[in-house]
PDB file of C-alpha atoms and ligand atoms in Angstrom:
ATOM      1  CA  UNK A   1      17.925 -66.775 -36.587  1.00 55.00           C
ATOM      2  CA  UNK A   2      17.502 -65.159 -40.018  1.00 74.00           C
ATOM      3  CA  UNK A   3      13.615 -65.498 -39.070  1.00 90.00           C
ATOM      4  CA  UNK A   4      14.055 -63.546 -36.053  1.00 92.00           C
ATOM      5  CA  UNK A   5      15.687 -60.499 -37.585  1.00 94.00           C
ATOM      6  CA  UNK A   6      13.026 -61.194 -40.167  1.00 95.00           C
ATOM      7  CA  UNK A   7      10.130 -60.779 -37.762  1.00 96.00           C
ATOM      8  CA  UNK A   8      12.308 -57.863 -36.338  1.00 97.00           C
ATOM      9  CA  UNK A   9      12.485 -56.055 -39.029  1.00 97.00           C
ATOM     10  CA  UNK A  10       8.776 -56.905 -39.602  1.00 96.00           C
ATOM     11  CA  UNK A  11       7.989 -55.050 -36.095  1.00 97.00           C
ATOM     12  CA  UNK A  12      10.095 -51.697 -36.864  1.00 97.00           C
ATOM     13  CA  UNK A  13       8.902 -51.526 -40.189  1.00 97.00           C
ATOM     14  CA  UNK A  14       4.940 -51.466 -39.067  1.00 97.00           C
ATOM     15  CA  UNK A  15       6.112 -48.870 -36.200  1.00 97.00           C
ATOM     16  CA  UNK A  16       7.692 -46.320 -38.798  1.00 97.00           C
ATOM     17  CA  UNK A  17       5.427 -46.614 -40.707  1.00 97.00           C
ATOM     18  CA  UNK A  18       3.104 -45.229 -37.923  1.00 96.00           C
ATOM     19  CA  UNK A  19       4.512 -43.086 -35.516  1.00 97.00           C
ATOM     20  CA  UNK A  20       5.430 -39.348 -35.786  1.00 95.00           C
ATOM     21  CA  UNK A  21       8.882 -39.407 -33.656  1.00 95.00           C
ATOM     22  CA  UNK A  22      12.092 -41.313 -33.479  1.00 96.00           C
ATOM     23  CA  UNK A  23      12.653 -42.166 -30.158  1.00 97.00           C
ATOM     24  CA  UNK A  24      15.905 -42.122 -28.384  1.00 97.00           C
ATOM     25  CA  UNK A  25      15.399 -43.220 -25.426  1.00 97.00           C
ATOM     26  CA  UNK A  26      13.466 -46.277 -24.320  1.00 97.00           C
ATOM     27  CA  UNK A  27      11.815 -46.943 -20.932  1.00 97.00           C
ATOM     28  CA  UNK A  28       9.994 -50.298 -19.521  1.00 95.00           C
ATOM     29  CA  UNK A  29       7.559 -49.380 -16.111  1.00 92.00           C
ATOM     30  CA  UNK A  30       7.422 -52.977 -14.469  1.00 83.00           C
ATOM     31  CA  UNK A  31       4.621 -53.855 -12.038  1.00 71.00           C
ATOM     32  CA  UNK A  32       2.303 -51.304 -11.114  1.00 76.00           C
ATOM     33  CA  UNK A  33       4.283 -48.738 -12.292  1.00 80.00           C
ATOM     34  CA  UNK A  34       2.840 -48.569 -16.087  1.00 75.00           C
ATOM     35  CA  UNK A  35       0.643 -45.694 -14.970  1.00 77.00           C
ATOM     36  CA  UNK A  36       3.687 -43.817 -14.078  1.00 79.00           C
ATOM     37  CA  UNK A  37       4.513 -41.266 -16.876  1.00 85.00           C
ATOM     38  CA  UNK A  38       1.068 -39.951 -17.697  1.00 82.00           C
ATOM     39  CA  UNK A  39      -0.082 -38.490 -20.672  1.00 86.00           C
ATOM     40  CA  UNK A  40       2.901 -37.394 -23.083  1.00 90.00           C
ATOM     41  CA  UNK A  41       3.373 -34.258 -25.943  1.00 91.00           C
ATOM     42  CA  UNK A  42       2.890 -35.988 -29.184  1.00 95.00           C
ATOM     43  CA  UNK A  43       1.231 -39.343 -27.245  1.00 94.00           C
ATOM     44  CA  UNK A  44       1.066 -41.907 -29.500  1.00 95.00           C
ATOM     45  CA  UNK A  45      -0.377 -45.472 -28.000  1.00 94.00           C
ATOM     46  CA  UNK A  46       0.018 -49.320 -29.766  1.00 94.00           C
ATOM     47  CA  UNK A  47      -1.471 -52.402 -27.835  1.00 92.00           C
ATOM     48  CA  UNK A  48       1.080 -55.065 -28.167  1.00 90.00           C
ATOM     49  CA  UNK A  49      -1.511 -56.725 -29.680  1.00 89.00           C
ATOM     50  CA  UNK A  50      -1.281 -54.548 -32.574  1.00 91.00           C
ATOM     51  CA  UNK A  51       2.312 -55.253 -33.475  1.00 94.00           C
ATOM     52  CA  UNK A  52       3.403 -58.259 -35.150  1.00 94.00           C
ATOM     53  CA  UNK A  53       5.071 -60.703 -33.559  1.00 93.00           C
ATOM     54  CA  UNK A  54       5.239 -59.150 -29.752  1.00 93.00           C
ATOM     55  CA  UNK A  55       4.137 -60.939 -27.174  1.00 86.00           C
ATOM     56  CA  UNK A  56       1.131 -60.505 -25.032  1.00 76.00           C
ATOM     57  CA  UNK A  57       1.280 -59.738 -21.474  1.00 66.00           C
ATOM     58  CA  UNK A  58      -0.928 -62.100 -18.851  1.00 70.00           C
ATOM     59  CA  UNK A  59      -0.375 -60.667 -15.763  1.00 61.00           C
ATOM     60  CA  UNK A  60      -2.795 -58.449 -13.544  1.00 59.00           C
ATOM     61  CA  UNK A  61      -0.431 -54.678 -13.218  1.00 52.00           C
ATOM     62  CA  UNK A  62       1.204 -55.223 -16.760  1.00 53.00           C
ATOM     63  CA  UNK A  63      -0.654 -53.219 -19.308  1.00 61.00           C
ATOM     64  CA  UNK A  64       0.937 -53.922 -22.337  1.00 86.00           C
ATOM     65  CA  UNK A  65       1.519 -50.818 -24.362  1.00 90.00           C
ATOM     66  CA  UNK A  66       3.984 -49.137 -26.459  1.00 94.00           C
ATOM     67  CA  UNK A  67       3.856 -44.995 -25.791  1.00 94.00           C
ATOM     68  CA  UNK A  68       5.326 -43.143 -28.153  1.00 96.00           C
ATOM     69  CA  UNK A  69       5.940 -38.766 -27.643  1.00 96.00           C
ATOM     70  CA  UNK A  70       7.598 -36.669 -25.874  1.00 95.00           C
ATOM     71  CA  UNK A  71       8.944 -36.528 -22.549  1.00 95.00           C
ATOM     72  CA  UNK A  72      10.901 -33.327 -21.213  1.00 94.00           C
ATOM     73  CA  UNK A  73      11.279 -32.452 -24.759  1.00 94.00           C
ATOM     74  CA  UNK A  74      12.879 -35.463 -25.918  1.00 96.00           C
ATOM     75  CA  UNK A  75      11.241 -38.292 -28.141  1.00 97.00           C
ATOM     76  CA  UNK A  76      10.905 -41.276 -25.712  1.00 97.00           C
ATOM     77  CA  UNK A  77       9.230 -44.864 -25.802  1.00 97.00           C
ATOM     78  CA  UNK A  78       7.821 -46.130 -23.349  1.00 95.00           C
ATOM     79  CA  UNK A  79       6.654 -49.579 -22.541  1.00 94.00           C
ATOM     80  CA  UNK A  80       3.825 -49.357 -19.995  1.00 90.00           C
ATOM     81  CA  UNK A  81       4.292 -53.197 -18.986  1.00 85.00           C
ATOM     82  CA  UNK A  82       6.588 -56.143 -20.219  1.00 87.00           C
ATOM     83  CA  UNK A  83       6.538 -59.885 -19.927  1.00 89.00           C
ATOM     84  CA  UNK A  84       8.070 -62.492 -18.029  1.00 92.00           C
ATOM     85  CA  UNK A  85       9.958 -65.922 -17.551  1.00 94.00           C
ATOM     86  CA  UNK A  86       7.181 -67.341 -15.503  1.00 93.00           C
ATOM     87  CA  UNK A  87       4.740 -66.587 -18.209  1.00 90.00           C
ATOM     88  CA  UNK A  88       5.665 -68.941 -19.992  1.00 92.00           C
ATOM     89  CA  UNK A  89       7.634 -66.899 -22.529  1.00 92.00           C
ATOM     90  CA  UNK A  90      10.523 -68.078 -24.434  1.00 92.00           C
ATOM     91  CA  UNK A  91      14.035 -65.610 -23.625  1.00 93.00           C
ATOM     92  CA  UNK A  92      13.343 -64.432 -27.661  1.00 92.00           C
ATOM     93  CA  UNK A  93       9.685 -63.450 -26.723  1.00 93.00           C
ATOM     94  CA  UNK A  94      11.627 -61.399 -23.547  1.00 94.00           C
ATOM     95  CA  UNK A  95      13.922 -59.986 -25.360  1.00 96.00           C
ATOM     96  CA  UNK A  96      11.838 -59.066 -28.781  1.00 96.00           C
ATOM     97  CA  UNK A  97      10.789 -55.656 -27.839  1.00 96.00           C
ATOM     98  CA  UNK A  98      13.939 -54.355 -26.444  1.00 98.00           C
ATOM     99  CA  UNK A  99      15.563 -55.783 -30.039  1.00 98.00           C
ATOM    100  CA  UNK A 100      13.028 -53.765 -31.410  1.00 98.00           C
ATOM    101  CA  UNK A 101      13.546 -50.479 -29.685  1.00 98.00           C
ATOM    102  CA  UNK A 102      17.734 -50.805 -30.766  1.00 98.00           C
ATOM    103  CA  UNK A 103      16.567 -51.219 -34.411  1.00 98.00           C
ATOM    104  CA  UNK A 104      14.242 -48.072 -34.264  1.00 97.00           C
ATOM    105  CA  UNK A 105      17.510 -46.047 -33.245  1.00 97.00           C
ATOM    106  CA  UNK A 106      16.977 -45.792 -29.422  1.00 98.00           C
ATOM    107  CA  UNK A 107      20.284 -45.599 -27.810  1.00 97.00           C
ATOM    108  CA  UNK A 108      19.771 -46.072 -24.326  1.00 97.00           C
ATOM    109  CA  UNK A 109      17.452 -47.711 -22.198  1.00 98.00           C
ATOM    110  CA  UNK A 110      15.747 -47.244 -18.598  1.00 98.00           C
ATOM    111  CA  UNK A 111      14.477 -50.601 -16.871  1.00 97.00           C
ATOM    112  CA  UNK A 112      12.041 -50.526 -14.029  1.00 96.00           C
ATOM    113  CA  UNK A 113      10.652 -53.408 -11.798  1.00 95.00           C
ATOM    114  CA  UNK A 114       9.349 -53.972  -8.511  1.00 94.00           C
ATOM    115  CA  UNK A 115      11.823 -55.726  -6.061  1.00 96.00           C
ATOM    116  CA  UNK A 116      11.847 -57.687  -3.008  1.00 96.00           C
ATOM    117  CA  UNK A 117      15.061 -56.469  -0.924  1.00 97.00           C
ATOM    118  CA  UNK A 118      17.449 -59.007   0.873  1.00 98.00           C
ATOM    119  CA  UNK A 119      19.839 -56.527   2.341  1.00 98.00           C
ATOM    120  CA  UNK A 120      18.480 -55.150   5.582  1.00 97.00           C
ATOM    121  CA  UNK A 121      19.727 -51.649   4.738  1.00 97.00           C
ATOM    122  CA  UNK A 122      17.270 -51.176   2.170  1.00 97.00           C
ATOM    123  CA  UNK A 123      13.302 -50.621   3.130  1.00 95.00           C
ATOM    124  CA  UNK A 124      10.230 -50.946   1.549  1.00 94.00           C
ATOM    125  CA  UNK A 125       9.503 -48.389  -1.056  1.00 94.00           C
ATOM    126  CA  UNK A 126      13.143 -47.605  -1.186  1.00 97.00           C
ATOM    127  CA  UNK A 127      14.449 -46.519  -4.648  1.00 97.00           C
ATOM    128  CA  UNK A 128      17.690 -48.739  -5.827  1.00 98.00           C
ATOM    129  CA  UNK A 129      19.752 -48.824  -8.991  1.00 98.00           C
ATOM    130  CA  UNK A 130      20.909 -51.791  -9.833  1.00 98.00           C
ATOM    131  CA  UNK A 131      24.727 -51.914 -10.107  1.00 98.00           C
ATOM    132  CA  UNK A 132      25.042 -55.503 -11.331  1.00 98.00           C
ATOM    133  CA  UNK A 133      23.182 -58.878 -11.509  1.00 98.00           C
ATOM    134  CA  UNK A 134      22.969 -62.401 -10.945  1.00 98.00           C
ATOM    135  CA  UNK A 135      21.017 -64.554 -13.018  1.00 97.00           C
ATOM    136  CA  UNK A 136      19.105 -67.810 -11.881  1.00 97.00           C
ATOM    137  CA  UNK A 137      16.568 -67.974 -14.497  1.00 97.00           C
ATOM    138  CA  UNK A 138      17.685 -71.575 -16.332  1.00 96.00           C
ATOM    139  CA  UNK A 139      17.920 -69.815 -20.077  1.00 95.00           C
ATOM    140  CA  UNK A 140      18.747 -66.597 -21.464  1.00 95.00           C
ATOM    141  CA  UNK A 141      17.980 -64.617 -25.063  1.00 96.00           C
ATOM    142  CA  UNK A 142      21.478 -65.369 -26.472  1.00 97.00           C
ATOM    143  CA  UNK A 143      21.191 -68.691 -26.048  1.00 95.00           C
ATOM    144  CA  UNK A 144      21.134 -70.710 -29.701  1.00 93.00           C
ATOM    145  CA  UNK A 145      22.302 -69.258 -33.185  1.00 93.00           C
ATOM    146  CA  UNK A 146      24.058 -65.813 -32.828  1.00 95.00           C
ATOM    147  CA  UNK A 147      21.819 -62.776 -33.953  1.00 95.00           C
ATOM    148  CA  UNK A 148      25.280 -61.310 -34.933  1.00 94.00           C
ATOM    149  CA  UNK A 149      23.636 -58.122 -36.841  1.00 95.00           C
ATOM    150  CA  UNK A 150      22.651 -57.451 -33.603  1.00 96.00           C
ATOM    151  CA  UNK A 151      25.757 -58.217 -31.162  1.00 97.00           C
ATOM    152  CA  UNK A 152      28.662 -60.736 -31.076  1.00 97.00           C
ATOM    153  CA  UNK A 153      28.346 -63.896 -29.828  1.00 97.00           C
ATOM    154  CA  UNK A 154      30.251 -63.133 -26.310  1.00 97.00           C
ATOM    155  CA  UNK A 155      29.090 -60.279 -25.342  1.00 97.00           C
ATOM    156  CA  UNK A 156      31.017 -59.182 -22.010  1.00 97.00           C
ATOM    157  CA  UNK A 157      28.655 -57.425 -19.054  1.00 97.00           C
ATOM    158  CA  UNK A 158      31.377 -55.477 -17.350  1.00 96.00           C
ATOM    159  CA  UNK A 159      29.616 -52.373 -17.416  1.00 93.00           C
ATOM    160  CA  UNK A 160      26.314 -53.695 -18.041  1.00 98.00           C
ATOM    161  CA  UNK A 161      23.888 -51.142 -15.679  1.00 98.00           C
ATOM    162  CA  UNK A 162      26.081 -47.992 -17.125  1.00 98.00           C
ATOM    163  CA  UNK A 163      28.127 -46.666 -14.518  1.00 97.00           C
ATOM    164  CA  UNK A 164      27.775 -43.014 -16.505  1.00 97.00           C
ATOM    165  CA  UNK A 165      23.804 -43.289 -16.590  1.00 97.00           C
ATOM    166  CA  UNK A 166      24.302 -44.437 -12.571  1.00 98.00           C
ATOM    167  CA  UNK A 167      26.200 -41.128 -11.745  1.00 97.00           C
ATOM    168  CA  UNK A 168      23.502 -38.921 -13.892  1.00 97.00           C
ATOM    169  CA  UNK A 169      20.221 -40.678 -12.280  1.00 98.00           C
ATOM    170  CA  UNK A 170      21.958 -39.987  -8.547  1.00 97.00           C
ATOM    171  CA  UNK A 171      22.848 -36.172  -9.396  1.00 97.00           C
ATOM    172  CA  UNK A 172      18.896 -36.022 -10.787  1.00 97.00           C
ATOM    173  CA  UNK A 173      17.951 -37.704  -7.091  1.00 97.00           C
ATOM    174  CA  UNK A 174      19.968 -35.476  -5.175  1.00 97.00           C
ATOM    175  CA  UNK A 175      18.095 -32.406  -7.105  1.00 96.00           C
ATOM    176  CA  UNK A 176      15.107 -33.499  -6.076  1.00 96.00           C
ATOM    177  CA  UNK A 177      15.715 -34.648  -2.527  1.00 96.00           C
ATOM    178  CA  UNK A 178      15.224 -38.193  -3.483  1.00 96.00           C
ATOM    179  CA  UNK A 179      17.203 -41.024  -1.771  1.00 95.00           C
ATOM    180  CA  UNK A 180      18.686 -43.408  -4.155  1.00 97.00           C
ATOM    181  CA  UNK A 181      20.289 -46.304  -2.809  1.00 98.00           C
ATOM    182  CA  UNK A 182      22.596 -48.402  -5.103  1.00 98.00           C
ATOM    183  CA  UNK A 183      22.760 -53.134  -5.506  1.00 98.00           C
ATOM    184  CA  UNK A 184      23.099 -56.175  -7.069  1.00 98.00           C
ATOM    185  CA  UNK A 185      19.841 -57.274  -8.185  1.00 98.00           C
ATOM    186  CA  UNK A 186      19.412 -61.487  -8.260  1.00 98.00           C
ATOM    187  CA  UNK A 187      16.602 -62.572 -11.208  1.00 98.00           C
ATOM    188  CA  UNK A 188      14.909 -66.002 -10.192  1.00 98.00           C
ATOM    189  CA  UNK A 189      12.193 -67.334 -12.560  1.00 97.00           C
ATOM    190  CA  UNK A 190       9.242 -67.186 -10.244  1.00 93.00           C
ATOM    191  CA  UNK A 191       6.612 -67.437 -10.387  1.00 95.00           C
ATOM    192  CA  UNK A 192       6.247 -68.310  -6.548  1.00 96.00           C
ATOM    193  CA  UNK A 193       8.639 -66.044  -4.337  1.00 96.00           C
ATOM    194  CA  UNK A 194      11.631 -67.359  -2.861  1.00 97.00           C
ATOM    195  CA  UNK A 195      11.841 -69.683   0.289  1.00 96.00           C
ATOM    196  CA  UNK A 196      13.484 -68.250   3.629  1.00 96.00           C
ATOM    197  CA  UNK A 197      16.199 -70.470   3.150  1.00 97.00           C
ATOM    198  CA  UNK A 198      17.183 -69.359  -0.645  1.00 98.00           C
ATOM    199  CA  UNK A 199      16.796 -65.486   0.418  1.00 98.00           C
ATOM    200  CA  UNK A 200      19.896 -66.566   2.830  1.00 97.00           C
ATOM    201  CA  UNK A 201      22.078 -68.234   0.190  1.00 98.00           C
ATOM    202  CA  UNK A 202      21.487 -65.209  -2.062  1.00 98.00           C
ATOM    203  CA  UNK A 203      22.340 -62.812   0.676  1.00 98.00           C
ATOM    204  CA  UNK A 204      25.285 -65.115   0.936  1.00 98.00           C
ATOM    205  CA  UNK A 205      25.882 -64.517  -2.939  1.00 98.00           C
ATOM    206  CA  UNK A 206      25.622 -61.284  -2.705  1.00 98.00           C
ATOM    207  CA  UNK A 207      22.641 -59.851  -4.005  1.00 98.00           C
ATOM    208  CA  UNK A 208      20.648 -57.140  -2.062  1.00 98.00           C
ATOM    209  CA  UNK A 209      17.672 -57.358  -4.405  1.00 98.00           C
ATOM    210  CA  UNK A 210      15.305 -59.810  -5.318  1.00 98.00           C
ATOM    211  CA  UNK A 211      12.749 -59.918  -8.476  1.00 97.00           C
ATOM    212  CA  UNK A 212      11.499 -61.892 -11.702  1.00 96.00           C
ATOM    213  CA  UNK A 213      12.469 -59.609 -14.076  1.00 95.00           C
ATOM    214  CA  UNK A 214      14.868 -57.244 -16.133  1.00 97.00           C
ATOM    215  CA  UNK A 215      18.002 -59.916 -16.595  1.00 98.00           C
ATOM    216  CA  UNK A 216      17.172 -60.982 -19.697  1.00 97.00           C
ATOM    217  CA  UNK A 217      16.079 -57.731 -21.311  1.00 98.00           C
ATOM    218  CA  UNK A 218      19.622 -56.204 -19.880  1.00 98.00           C
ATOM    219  CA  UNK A 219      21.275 -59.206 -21.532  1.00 98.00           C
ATOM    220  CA  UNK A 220      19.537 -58.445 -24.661  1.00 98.00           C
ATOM    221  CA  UNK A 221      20.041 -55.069 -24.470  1.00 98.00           C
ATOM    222  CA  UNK A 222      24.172 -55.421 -24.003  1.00 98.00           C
ATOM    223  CA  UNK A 223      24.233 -57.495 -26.667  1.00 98.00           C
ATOM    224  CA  UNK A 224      22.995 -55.085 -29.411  1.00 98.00           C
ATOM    225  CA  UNK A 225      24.917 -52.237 -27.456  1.00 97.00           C
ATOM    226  CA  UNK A 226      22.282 -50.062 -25.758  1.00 98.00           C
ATOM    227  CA  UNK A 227      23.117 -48.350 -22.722  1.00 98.00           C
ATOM    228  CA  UNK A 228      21.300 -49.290 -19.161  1.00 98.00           C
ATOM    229  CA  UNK A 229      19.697 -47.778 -16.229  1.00 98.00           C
ATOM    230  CA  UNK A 230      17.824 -49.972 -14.103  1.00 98.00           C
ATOM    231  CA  UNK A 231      15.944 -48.652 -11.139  1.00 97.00           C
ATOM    232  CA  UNK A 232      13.853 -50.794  -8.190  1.00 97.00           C
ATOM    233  CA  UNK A 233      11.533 -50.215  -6.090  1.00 95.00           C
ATOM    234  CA  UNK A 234      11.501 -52.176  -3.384  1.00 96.00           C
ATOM    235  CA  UNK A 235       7.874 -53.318  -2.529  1.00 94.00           C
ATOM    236  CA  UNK A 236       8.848 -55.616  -0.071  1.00 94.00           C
ATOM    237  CA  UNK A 237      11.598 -57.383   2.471  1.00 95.00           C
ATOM    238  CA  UNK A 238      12.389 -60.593   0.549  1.00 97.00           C
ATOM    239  CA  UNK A 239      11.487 -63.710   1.939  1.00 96.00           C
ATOM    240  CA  UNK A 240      12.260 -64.336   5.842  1.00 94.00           C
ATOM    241  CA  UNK A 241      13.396 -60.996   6.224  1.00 93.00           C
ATOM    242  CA  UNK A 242      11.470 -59.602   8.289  1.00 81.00           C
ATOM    243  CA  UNK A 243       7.385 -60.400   8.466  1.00 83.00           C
ATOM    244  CA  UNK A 244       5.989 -60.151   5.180  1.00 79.00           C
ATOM    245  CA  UNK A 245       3.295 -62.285   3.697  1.00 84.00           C
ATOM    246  CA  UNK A 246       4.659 -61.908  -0.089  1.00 86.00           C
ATOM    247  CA  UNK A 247       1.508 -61.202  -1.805  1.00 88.00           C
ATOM    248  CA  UNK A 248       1.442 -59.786  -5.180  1.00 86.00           C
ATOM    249  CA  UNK A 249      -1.541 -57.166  -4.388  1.00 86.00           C
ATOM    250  CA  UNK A 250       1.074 -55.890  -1.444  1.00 85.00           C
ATOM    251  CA  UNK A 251       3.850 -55.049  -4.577  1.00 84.00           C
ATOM    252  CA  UNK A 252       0.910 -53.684  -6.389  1.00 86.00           C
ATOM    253  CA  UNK A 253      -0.021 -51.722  -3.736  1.00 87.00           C
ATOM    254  CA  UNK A 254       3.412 -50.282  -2.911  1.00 88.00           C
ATOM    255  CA  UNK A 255       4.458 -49.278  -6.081  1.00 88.00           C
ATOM    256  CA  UNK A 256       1.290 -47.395  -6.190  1.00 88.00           C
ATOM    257  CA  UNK A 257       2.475 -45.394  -3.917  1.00 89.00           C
ATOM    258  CA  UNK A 258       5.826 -44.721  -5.507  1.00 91.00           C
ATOM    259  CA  UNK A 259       4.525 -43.882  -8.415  1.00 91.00           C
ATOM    260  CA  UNK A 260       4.483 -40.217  -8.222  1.00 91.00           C
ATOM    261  CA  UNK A 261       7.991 -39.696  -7.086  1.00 94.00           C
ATOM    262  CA  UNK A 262       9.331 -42.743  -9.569  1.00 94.00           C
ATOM    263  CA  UNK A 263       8.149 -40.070 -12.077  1.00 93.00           C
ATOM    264  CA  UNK A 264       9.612 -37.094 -10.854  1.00 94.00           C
ATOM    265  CA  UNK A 265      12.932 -39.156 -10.636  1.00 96.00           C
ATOM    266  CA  UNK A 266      11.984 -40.695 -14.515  1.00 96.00           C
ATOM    267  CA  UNK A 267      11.120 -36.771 -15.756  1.00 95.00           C
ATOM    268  CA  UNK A 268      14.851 -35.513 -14.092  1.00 96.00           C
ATOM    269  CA  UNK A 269      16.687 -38.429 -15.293  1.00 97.00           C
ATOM    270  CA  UNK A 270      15.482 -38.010 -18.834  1.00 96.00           C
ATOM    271  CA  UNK A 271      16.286 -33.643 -18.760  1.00 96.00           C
ATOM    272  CA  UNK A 272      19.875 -34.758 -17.866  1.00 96.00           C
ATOM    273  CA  UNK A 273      20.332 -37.252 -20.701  1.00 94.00           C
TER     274      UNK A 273
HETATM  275  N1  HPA B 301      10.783 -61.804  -4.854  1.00 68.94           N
HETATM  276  C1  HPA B 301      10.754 -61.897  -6.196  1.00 68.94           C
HETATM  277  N2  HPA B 301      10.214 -60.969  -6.967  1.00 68.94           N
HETATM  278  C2  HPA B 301       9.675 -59.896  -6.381  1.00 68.94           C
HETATM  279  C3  HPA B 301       9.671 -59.728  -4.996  1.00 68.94           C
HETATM  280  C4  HPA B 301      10.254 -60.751  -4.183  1.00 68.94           C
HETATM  281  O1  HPA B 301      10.288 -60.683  -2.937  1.00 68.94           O
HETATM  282  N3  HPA B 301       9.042 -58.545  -4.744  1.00 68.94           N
HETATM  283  C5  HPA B 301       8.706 -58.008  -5.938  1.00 68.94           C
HETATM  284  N4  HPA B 301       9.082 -58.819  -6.940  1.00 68.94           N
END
C-alpha cells in the first residue's frame, strides 16, 4: 500500500503544481451527463490521460476529464466521466481519483450516475438521491492492506449518502420546483443489465434503484472521511418492469434530456453548501 499513497501523492503533487484553485467540493457526472456543468469561471481542463497514474475511461458517454474553476463562486472539481467495474478496472483504479480529490483538500463530494429504477413509484427521468446502498459487485477498494493515512480499516457506512447534504439538495429542489424523490440504490457489476428474475429478488432486497456504478467510489470516499451526495437519474424501468429494451443509447439518450435541469439542481445545491 505504501506504493499507492506513493502514486497518490504523485497525482496531487502534478495537480498543484498546475491548477490556480483549491477545490472544495468535488463532483463526478456519470453517463451522459459529463456535458452537464458547462463552461466554468477560472476553467481549467486535464485529460486523465495527462495525470499519472489515473485510469482511462473506455466507454462511449464517459469523457474523461478533470475541470477545475469555479462554480457559483466556489472552487469546484469536476470529473466529467469516471470508470467502471465492468471495464475491467481494479476497485484501486475506481477509487484512485476520489483518493485524490480528499488529498487535494476537497471535503465533500457529489456522485452522479444514470439508473435503472426497480420501484414502480419512480419514472423515467425521475431525479433520486440515494439514501443507502447495496453492493453486489464481488470486490471493493478496501479490500487488501489498509491505506490507514487515509481511513481505518473498518470504516462504518451508517451515514454514508449524508443525511445533512440529503436535507440541503431537497430544500435546493423545492426552490426550483424540482421533484426529488429519495432510495436505496443496488450496484451490480454489469456489464450486461440485469435479468427479469434478479430485478425481482432485488426489489425483494430492497433496492429501488439499479446501476453499475458509484458503490465503490462512496466506499472510498467514507473511508478517507468525505461527505456524500449521490443523485440518479433514472433513464430507465429496470429489467421486467415494465417494456423496456435496456439499450445503452436509450440511457444516453435520457440523460440528455435531463441534463439541463440536473444542472440547475447541481448550480442550487452547490450555492447552499
Ligand atoms: N441496470 C443497470 N445499470 C443501469 C441501468 C439498469 O437498468 N440503467 C442505467 N444504468
Amino acid at each position: 500500500m505504501r506504493s499507492e499513497l506513493k502514486k497518490l501523492h504523485k497525482a496531487v503533487r502534478f495537480l498543484q503544481r498546475h491548477i490556480e484553485i483549491s477545490p472544495m467540493i468535488g463532483m463526478v457526472l456519470g453517463s451522459g451527463l459529463s456535458e452537464a456543468l458547462g463552461e466554468l469561471e477560472r476553467e481549467q481542463r486535464f485529460l486523465w490521460e495527462e495525470i499519472p497514474y489515473f485510469p482511462k475511461p473506455t466507454v462511449v458517454g464517459h469523457a474523461g476529464e478533470w475541470v477545475f474553476g469555479l462554480l457559483e463562486k466556489k472552487p469546484v472539481l469536476i470529473s466529467r466521466g469516471r470508470v467502471h467495474f465492468y471495464e475491467g478496472y481494479s476497485m484501486s483504479e475506481i477509487a484512485f481519483p476520489i483518493r485524490v480529490m480528499k488529498l487535494l483538500g476537497i471535503e465533500r463530494v457529489i456522485l452522479t450516475n444514470a439508473a435503472g429504477a426497480i420501484n414502480t413509484g419512480l419514472k423515467v427521468g425521475d431525479f433520486v438521491l440515494i439514501r443507502d446502498h447495496i453492493n453486489t459487485i464481488p470486490d471493493n477498494p478496501l479490500r487488501g492492506e489498509n491505506i490507514s493515512e487515509l481511513g481505518p480499516r473498518f470504516p462504518n457506512l451508517l451515514d454514508a449518502y449524508s443525511a445533512r447534504l440529503r436535507a440541503l439538495a431537497k430544500a435546493a429542489a423545492q426552490s426550483l420546483g424540482l421533484e426529488l424523490k429519495e432510495g436505496v440504490y443496488i450496484a451490480t457489476p454489469g456489464p450486461m443489465y440485469e435479468t427479469p428474475a434478479e430485478i425481482e429478488a432485488y426489489k425483494r432486497l430492497g433496492a429501488d434503484l439499479v446501476g453499475m456504478s458509484t458503490v465503490p467510489e462512496v466506499i472510498a470516499a467514507r473511508h478517507c472521511g468525505l461527505e456524500v451526495l449521490a443523485i440518479s437519474v433514472v433513464t430507465n424501468m429496470a429489467a421486467g418492469i415494465g417494456t423496456d429494451k435496456l439499450t445503452h443509447e436509450e440511457v444516453l439518450e435520457i440523460t440528455k434530456r435531463r441534463e439541463g435541469d440536473l444542472a440547475k439542481l447541481l448550480r442550487a445545491i452547490v450555492a447552499r453548501l
